[in-house]
PDB file of N, CA and C in Angstrom:
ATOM      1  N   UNK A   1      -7.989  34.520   2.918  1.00 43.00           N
ATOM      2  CA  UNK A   1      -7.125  33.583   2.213  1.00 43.00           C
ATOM      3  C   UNK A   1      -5.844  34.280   1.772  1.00 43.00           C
ATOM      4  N   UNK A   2      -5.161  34.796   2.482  1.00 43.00           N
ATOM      5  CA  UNK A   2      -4.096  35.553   2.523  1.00 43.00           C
ATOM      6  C   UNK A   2      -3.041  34.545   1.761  1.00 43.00           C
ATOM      7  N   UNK A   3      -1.719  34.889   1.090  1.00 46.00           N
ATOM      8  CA  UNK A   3      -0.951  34.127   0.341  1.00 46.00           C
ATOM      9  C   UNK A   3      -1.964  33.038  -0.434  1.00 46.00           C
ATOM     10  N   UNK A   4      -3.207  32.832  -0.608  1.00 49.00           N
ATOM     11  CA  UNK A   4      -3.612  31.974  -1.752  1.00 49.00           C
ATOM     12  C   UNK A   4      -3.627  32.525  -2.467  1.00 49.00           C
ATOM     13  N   UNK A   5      -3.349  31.491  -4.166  1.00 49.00           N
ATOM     14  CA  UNK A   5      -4.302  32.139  -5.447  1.00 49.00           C
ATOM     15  C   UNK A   5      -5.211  31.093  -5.637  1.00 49.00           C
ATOM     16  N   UNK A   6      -6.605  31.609  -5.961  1.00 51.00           N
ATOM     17  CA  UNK A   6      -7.613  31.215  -6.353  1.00 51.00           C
ATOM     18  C   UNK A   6      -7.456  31.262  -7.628  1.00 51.00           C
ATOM     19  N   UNK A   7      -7.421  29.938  -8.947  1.00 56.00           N
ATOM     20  CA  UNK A   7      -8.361  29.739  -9.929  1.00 56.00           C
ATOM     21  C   UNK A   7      -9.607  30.204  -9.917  1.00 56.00           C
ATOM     22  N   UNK A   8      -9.871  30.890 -10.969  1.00 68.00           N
ATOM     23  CA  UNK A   8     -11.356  31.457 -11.187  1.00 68.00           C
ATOM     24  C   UNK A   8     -12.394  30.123 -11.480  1.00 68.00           C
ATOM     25  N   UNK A   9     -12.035  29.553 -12.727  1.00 81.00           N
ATOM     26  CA  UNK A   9     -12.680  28.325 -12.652  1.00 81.00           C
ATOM     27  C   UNK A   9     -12.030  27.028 -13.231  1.00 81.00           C
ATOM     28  N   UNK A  10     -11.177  26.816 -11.884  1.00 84.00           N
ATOM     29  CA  UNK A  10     -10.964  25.353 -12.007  1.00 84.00           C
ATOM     30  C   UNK A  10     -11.653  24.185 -12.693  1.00 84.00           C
ATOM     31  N   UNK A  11     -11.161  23.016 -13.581  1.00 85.00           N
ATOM     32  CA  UNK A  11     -12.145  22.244 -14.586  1.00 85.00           C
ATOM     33  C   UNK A  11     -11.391  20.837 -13.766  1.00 85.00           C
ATOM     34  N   UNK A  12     -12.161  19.920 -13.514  1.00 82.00           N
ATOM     35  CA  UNK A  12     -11.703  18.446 -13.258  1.00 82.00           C
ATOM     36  C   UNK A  12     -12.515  17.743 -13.969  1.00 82.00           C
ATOM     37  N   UNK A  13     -12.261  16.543 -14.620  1.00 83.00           N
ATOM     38  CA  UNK A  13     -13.347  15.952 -15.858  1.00 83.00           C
ATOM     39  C   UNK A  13     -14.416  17.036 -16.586  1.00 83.00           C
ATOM     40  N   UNK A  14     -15.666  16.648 -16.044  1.00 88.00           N
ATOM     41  CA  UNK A  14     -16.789  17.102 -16.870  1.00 88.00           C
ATOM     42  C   UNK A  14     -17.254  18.162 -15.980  1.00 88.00           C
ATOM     43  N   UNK A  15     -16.512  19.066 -15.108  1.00 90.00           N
ATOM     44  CA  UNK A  15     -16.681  19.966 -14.091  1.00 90.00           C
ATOM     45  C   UNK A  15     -16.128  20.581 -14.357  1.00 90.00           C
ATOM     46  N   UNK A  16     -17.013  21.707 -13.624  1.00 92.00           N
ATOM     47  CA  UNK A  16     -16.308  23.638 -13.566  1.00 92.00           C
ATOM     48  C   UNK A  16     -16.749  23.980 -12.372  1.00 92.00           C
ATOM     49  N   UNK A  17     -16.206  24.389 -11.668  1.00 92.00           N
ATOM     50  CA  UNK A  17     -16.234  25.027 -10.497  1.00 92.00           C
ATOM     51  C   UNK A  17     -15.840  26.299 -10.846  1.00 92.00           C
ATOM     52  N   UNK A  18     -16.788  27.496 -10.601  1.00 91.00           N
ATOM     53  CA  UNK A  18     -17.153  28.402 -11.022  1.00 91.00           C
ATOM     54  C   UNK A  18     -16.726  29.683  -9.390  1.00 91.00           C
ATOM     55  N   UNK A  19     -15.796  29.930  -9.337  1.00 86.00           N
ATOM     56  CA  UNK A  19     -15.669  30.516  -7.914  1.00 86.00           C
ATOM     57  C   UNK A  19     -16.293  31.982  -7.517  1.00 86.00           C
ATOM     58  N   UNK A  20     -15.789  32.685  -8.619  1.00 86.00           N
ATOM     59  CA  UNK A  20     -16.556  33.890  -8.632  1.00 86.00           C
ATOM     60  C   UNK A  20     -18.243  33.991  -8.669  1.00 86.00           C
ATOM     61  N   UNK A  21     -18.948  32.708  -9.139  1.00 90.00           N
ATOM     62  CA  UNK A  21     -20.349  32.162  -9.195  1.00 90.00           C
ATOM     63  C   UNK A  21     -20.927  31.761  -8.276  1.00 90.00           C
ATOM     64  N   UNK A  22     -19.708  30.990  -7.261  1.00 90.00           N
ATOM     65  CA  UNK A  22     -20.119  30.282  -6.439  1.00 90.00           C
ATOM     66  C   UNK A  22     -20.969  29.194  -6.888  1.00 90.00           C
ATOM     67  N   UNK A  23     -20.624  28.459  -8.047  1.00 92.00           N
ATOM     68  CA  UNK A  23     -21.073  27.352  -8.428  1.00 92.00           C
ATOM     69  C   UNK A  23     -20.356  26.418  -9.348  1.00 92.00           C
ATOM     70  N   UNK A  24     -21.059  25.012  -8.978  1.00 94.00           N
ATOM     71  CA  UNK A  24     -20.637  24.070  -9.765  1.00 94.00           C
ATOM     72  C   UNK A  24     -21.407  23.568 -10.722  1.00 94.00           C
ATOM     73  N   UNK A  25     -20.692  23.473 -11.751  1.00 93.00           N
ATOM     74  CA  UNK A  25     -21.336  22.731 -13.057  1.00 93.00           C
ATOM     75  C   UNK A  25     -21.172  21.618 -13.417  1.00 93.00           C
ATOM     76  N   UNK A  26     -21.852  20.711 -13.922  1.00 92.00           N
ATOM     77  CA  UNK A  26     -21.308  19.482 -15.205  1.00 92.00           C
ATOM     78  C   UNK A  26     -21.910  19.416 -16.154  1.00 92.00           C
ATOM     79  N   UNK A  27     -20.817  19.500 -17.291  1.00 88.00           N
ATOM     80  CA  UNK A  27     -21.474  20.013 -19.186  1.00 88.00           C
ATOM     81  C   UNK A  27     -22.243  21.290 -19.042  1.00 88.00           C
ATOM     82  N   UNK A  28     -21.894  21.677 -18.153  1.00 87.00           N
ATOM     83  CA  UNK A  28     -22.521  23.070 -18.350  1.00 87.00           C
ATOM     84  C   UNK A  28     -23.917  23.281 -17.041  1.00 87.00           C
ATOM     85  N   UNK A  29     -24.130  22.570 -16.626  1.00 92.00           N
ATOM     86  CA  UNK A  29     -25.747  22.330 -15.643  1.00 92.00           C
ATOM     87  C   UNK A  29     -24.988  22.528 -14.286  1.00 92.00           C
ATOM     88  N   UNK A  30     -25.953  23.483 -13.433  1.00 92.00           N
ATOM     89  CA  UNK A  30     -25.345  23.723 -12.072  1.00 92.00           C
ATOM     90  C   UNK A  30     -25.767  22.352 -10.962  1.00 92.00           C
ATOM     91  N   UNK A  31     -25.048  22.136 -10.081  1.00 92.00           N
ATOM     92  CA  UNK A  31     -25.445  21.172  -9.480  1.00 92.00           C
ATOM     93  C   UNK A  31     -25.115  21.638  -7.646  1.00 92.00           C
ATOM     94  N   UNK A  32     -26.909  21.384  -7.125  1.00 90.00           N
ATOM     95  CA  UNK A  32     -26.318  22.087  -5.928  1.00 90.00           C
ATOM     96  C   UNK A  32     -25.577  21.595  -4.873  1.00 90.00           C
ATOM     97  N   UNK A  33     -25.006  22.615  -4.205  1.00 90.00           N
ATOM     98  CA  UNK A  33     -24.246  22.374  -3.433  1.00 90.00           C
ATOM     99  C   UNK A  33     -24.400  23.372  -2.227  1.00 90.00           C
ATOM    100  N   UNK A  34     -24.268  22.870  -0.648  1.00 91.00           N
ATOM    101  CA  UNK A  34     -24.682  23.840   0.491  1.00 91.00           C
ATOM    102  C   UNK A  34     -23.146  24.974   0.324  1.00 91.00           C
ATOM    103  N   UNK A  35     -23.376  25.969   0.798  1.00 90.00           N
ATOM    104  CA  UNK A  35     -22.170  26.451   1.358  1.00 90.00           C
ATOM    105  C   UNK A  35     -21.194  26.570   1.402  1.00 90.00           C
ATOM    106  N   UNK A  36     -21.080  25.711   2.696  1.00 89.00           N
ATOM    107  CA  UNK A  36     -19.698  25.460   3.368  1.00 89.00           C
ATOM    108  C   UNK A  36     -19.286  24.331   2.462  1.00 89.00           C
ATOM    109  N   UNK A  37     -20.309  23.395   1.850  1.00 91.00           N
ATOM    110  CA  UNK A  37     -19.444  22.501   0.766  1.00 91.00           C
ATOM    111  C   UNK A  37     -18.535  22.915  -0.263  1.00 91.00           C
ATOM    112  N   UNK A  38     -19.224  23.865  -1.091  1.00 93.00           N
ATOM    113  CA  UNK A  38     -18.883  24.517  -1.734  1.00 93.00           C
ATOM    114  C   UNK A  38     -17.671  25.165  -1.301  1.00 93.00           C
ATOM    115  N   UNK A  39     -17.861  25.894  -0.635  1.00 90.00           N
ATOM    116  CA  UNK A  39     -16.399  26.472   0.128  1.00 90.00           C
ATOM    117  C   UNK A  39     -15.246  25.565   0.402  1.00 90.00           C
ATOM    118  N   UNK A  40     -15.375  24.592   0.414  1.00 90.00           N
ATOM    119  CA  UNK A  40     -14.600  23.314   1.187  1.00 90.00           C
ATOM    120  C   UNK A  40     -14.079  22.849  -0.136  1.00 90.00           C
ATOM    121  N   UNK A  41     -14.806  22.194  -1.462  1.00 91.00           N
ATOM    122  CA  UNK A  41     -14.472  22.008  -2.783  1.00 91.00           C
ATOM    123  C   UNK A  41     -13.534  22.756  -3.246  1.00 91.00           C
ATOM    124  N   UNK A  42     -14.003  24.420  -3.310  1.00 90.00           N
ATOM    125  CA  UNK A  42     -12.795  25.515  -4.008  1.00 90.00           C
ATOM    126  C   UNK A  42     -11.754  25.414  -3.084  1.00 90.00           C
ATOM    127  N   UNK A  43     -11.575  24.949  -1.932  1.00 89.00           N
ATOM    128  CA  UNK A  43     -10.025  25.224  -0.765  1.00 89.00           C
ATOM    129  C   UNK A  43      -9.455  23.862  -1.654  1.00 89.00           C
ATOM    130  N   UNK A  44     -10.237  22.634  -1.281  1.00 87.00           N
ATOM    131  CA  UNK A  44      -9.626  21.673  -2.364  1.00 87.00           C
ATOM    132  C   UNK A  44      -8.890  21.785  -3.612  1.00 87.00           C
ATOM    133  N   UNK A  45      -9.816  22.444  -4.204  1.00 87.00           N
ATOM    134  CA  UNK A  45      -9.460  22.546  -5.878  1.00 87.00           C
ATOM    135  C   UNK A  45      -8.480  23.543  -6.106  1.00 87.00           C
ATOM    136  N   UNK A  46      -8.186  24.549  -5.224  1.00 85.00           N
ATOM    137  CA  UNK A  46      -7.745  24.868  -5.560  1.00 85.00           C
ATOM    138  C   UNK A  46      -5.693  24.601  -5.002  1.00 85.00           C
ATOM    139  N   UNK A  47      -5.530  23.572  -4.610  1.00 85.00           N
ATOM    140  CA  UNK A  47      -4.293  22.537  -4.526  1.00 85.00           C
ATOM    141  C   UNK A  47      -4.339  21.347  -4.671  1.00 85.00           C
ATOM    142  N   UNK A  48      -4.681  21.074  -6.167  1.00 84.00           N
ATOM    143  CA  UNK A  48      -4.952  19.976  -6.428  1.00 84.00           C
ATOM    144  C   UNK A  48      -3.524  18.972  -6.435  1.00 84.00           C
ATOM    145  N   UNK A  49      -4.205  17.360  -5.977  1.00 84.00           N
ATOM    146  CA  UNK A  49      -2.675  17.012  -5.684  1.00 84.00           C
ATOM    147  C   UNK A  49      -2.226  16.813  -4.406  1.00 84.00           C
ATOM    148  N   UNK A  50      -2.690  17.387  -3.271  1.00 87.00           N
ATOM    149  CA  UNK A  50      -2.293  17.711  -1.941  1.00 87.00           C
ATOM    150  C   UNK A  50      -3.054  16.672  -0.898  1.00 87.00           C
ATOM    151  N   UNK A  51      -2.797  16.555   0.018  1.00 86.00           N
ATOM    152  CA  UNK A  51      -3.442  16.152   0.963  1.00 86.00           C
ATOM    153  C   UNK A  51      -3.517  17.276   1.801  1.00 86.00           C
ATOM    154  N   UNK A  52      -4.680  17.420   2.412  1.00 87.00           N
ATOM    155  CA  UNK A  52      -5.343  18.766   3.678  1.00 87.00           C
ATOM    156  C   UNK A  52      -5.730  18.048   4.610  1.00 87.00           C
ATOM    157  N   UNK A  53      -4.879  18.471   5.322  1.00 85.00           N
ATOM    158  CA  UNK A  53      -5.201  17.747   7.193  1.00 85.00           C
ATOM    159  C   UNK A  53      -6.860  18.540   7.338  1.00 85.00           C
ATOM    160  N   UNK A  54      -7.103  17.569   8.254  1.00 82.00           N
ATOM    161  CA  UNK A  54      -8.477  17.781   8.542  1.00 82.00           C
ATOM    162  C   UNK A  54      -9.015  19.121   8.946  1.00 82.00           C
ATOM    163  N   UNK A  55      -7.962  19.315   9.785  1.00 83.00           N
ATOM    164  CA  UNK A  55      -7.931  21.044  10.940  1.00 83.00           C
ATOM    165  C   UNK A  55      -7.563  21.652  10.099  1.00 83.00           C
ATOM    166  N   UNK A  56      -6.720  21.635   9.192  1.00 87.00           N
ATOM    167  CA  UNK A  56      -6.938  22.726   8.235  1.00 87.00           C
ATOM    168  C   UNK A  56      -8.092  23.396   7.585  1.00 87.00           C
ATOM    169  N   UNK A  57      -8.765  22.523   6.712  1.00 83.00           N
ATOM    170  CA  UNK A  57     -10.225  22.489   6.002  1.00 83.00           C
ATOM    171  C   UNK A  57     -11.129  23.090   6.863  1.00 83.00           C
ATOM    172  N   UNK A  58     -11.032  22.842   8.559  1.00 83.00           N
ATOM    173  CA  UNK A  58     -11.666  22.968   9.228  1.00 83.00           C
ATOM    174  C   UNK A  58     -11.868  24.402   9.796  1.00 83.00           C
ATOM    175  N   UNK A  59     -10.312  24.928  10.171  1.00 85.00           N
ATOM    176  CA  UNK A  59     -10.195  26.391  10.588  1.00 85.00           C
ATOM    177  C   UNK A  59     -10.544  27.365   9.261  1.00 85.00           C
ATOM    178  N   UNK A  60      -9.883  26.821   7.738  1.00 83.00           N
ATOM    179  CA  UNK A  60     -10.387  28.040   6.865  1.00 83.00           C
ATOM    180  C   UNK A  60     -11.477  28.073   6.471  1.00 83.00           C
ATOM    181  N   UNK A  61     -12.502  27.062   6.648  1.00 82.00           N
ATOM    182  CA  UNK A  61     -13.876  27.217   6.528  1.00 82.00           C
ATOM    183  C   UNK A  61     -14.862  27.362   7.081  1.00 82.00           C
ATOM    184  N   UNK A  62     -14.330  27.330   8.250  1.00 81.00           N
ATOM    185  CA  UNK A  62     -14.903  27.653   9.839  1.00 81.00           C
ATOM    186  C   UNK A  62     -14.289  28.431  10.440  1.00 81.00           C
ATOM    187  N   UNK A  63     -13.570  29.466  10.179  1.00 81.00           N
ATOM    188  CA  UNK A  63     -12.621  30.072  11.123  1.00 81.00           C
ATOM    189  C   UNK A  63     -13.325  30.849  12.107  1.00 81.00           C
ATOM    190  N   UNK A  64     -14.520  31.362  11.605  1.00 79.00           N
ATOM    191  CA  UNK A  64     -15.009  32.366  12.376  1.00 79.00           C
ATOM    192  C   UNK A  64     -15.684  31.243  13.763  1.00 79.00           C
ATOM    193  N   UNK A  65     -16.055  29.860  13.973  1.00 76.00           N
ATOM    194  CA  UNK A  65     -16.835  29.347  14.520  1.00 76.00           C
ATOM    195  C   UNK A  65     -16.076  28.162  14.844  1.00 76.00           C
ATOM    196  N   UNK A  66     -16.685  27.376  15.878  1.00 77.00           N
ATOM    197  CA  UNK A  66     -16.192  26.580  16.338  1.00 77.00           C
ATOM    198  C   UNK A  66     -16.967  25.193  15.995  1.00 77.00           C
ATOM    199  N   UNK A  67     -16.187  24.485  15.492  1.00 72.00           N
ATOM    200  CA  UNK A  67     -17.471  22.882  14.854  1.00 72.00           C
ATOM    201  C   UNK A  67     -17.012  21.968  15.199  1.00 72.00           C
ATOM    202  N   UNK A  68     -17.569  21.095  15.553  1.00 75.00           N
ATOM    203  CA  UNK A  68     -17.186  19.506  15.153  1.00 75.00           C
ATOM    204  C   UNK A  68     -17.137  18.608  14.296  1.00 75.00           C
ATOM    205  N   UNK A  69     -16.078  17.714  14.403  1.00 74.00           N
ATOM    206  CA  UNK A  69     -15.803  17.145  13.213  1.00 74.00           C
ATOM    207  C   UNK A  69     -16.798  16.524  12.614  1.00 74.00           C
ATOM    208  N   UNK A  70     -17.775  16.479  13.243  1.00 77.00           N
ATOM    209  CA  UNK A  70     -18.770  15.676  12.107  1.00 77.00           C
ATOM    210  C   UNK A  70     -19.322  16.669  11.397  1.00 77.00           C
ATOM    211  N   UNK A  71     -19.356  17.736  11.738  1.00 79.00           N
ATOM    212  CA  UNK A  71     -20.057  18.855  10.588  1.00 79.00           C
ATOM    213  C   UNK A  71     -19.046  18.944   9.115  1.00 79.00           C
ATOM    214  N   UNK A  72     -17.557  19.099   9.350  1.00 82.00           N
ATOM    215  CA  UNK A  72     -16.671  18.705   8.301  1.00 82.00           C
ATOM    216  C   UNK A  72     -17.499  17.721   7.698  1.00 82.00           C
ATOM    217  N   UNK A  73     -16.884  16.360   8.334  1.00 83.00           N
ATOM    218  CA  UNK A  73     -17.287  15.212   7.731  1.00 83.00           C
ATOM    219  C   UNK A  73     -18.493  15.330   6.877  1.00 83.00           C
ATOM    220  N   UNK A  74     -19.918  15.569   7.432  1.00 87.00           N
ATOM    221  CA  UNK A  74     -20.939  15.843   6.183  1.00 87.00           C
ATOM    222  C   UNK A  74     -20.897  16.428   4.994  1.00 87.00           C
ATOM    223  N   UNK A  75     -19.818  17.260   5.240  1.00 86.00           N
ATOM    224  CA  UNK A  75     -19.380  18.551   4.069  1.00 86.00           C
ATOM    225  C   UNK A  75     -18.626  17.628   2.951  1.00 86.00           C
ATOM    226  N   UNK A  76     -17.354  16.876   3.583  1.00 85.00           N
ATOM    227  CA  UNK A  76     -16.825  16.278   3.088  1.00 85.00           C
ATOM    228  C   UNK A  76     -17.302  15.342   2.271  1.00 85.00           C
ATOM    229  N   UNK A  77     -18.586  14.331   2.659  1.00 87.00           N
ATOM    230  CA  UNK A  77     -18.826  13.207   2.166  1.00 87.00           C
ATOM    231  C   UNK A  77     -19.872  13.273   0.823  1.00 87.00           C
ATOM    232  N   UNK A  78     -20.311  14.656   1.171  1.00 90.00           N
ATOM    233  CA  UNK A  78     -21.196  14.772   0.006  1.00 90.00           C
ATOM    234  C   UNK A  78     -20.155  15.434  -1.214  1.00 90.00           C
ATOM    235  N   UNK A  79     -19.148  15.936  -1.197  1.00 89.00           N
ATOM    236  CA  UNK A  79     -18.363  16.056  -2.510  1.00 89.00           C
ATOM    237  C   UNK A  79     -18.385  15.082  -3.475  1.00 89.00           C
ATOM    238  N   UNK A  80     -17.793  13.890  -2.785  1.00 87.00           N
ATOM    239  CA  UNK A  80     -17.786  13.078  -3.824  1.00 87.00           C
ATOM    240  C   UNK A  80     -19.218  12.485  -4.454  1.00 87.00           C
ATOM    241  N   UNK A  81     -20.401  12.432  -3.533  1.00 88.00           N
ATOM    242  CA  UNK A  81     -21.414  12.051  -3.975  1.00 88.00           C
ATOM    243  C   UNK A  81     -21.671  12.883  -5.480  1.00 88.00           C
ATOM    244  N   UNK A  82     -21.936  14.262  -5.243  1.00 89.00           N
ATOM    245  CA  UNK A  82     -22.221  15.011  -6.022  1.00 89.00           C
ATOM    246  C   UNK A  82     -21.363  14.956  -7.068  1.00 89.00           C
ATOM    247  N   UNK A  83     -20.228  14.563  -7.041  1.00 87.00           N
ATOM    248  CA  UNK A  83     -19.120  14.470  -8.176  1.00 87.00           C
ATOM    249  C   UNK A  83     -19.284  13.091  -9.042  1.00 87.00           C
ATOM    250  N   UNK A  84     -20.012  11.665  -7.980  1.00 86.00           N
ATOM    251  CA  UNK A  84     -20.054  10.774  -8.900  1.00 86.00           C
ATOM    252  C   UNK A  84     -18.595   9.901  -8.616  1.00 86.00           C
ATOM    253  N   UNK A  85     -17.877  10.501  -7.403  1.00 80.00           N
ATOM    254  CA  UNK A  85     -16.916   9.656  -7.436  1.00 80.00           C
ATOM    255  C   UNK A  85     -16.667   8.150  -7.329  1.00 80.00           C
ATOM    256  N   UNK A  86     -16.280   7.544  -8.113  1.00 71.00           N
ATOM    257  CA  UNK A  86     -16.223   5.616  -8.165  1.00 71.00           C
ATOM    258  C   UNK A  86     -17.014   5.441  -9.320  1.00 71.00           C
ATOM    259  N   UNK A  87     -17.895   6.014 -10.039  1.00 75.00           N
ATOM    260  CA  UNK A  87     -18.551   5.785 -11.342  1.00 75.00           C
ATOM    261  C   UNK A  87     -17.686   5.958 -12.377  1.00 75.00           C
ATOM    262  N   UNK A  88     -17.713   4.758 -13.427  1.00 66.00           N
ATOM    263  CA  UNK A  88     -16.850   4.897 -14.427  1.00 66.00           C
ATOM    264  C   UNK A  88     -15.661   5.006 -14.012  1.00 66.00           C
ATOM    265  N   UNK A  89     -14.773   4.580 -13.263  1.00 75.00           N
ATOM    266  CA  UNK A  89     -13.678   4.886 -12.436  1.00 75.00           C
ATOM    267  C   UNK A  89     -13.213   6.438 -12.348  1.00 75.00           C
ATOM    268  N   UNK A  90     -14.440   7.448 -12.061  1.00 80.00           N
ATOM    269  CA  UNK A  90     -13.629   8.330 -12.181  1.00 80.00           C
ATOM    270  C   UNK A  90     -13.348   8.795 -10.528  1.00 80.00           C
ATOM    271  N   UNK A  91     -11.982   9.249 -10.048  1.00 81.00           N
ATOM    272  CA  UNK A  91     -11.895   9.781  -8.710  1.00 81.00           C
ATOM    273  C   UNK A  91     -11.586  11.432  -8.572  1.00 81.00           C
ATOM    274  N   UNK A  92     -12.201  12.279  -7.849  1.00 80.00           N
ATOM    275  CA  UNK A  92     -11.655  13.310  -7.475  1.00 80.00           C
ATOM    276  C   UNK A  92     -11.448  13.599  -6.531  1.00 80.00           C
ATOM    277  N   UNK A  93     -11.846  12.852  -5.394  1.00 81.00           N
ATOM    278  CA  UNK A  93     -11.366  13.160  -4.349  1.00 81.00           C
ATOM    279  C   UNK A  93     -10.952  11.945  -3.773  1.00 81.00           C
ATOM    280  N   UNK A  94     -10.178  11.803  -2.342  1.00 78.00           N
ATOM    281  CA  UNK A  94      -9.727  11.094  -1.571  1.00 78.00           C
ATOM    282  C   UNK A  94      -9.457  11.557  -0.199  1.00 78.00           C
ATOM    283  N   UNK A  95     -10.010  10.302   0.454  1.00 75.00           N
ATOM    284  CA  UNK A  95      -9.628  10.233   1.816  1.00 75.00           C
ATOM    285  C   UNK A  95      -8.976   9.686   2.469  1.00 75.00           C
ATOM    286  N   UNK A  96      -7.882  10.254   3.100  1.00 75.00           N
ATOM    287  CA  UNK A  96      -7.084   9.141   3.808  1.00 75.00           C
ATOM    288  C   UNK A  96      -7.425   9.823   5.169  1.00 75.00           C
ATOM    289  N   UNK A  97      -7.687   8.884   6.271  1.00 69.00           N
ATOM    290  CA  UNK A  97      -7.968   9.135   7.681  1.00 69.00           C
ATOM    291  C   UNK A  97      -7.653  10.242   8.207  1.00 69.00           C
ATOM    292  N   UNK A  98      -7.941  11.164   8.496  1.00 56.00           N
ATOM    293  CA  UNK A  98      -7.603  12.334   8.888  1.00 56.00           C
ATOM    294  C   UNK A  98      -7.691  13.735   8.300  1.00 56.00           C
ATOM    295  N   UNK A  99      -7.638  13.181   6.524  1.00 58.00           N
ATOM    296  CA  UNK A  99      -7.159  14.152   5.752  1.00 58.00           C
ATOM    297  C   UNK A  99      -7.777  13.574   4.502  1.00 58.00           C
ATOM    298  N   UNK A 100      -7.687  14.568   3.383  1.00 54.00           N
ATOM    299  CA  UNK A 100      -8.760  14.617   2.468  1.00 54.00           C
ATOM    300  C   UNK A 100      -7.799  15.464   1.713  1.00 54.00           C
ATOM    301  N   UNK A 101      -8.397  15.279  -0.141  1.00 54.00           N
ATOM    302  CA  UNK A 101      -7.680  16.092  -1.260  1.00 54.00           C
ATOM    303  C   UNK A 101      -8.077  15.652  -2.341  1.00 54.00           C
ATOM    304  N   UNK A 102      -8.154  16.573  -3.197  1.00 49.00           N
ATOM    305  CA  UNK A 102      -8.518  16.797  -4.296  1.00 49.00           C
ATOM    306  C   UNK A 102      -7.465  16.401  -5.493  1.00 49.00           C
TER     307      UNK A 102
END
């Protein structure tokens, strides 16, 4: 992640994303998460605001390997699950066709 800065632990609502932990919290309780999700969340979080083309997300979290988009996509879709996104109106993530952001 050359030219990034990483937040140590980014907070969105009732969340901490814990990077150096490699975990996520809410109110304090870890909540799991695979991997590459995880990995995929902190690239998010940490440009919040942005939209990330798909191939992006895709090469820095996969760089070493070659995937298909539906392996993203699974990664992707469970963020918001785990976040609760649309409850209580709260949103943290978004998708617009192609591309995704935090």
């Amino acid at each position: 992640m050359s030219g990034t800065v990483v937040r140590s632990k980014p907070r969105f609502g009732p969340f901490e994303l814990s990077i150096g932990e490699r975990a996520l919290r809410h109110d304090g309780h870890a909540l799991p998460l695979e991997d590459r999700t995880l990995d995929i969340l902190t690239y998010l979080a940490d440009r919040p605001g942005e939209v990330i083309a798909k191939q992006e997300s895709m090469d820095h979290v996969w760089s070493d390997v070659i995937v298909e988009e539906g392996g993203l996509r699974v990664h992707v879709a469970a963020i918001p699950r785990t976040l609760g996104d649309g409850r209580y109106n709260n949103r943290y993530i978004a998708n617009i066709k192609g591309r995704h952001g935090v």
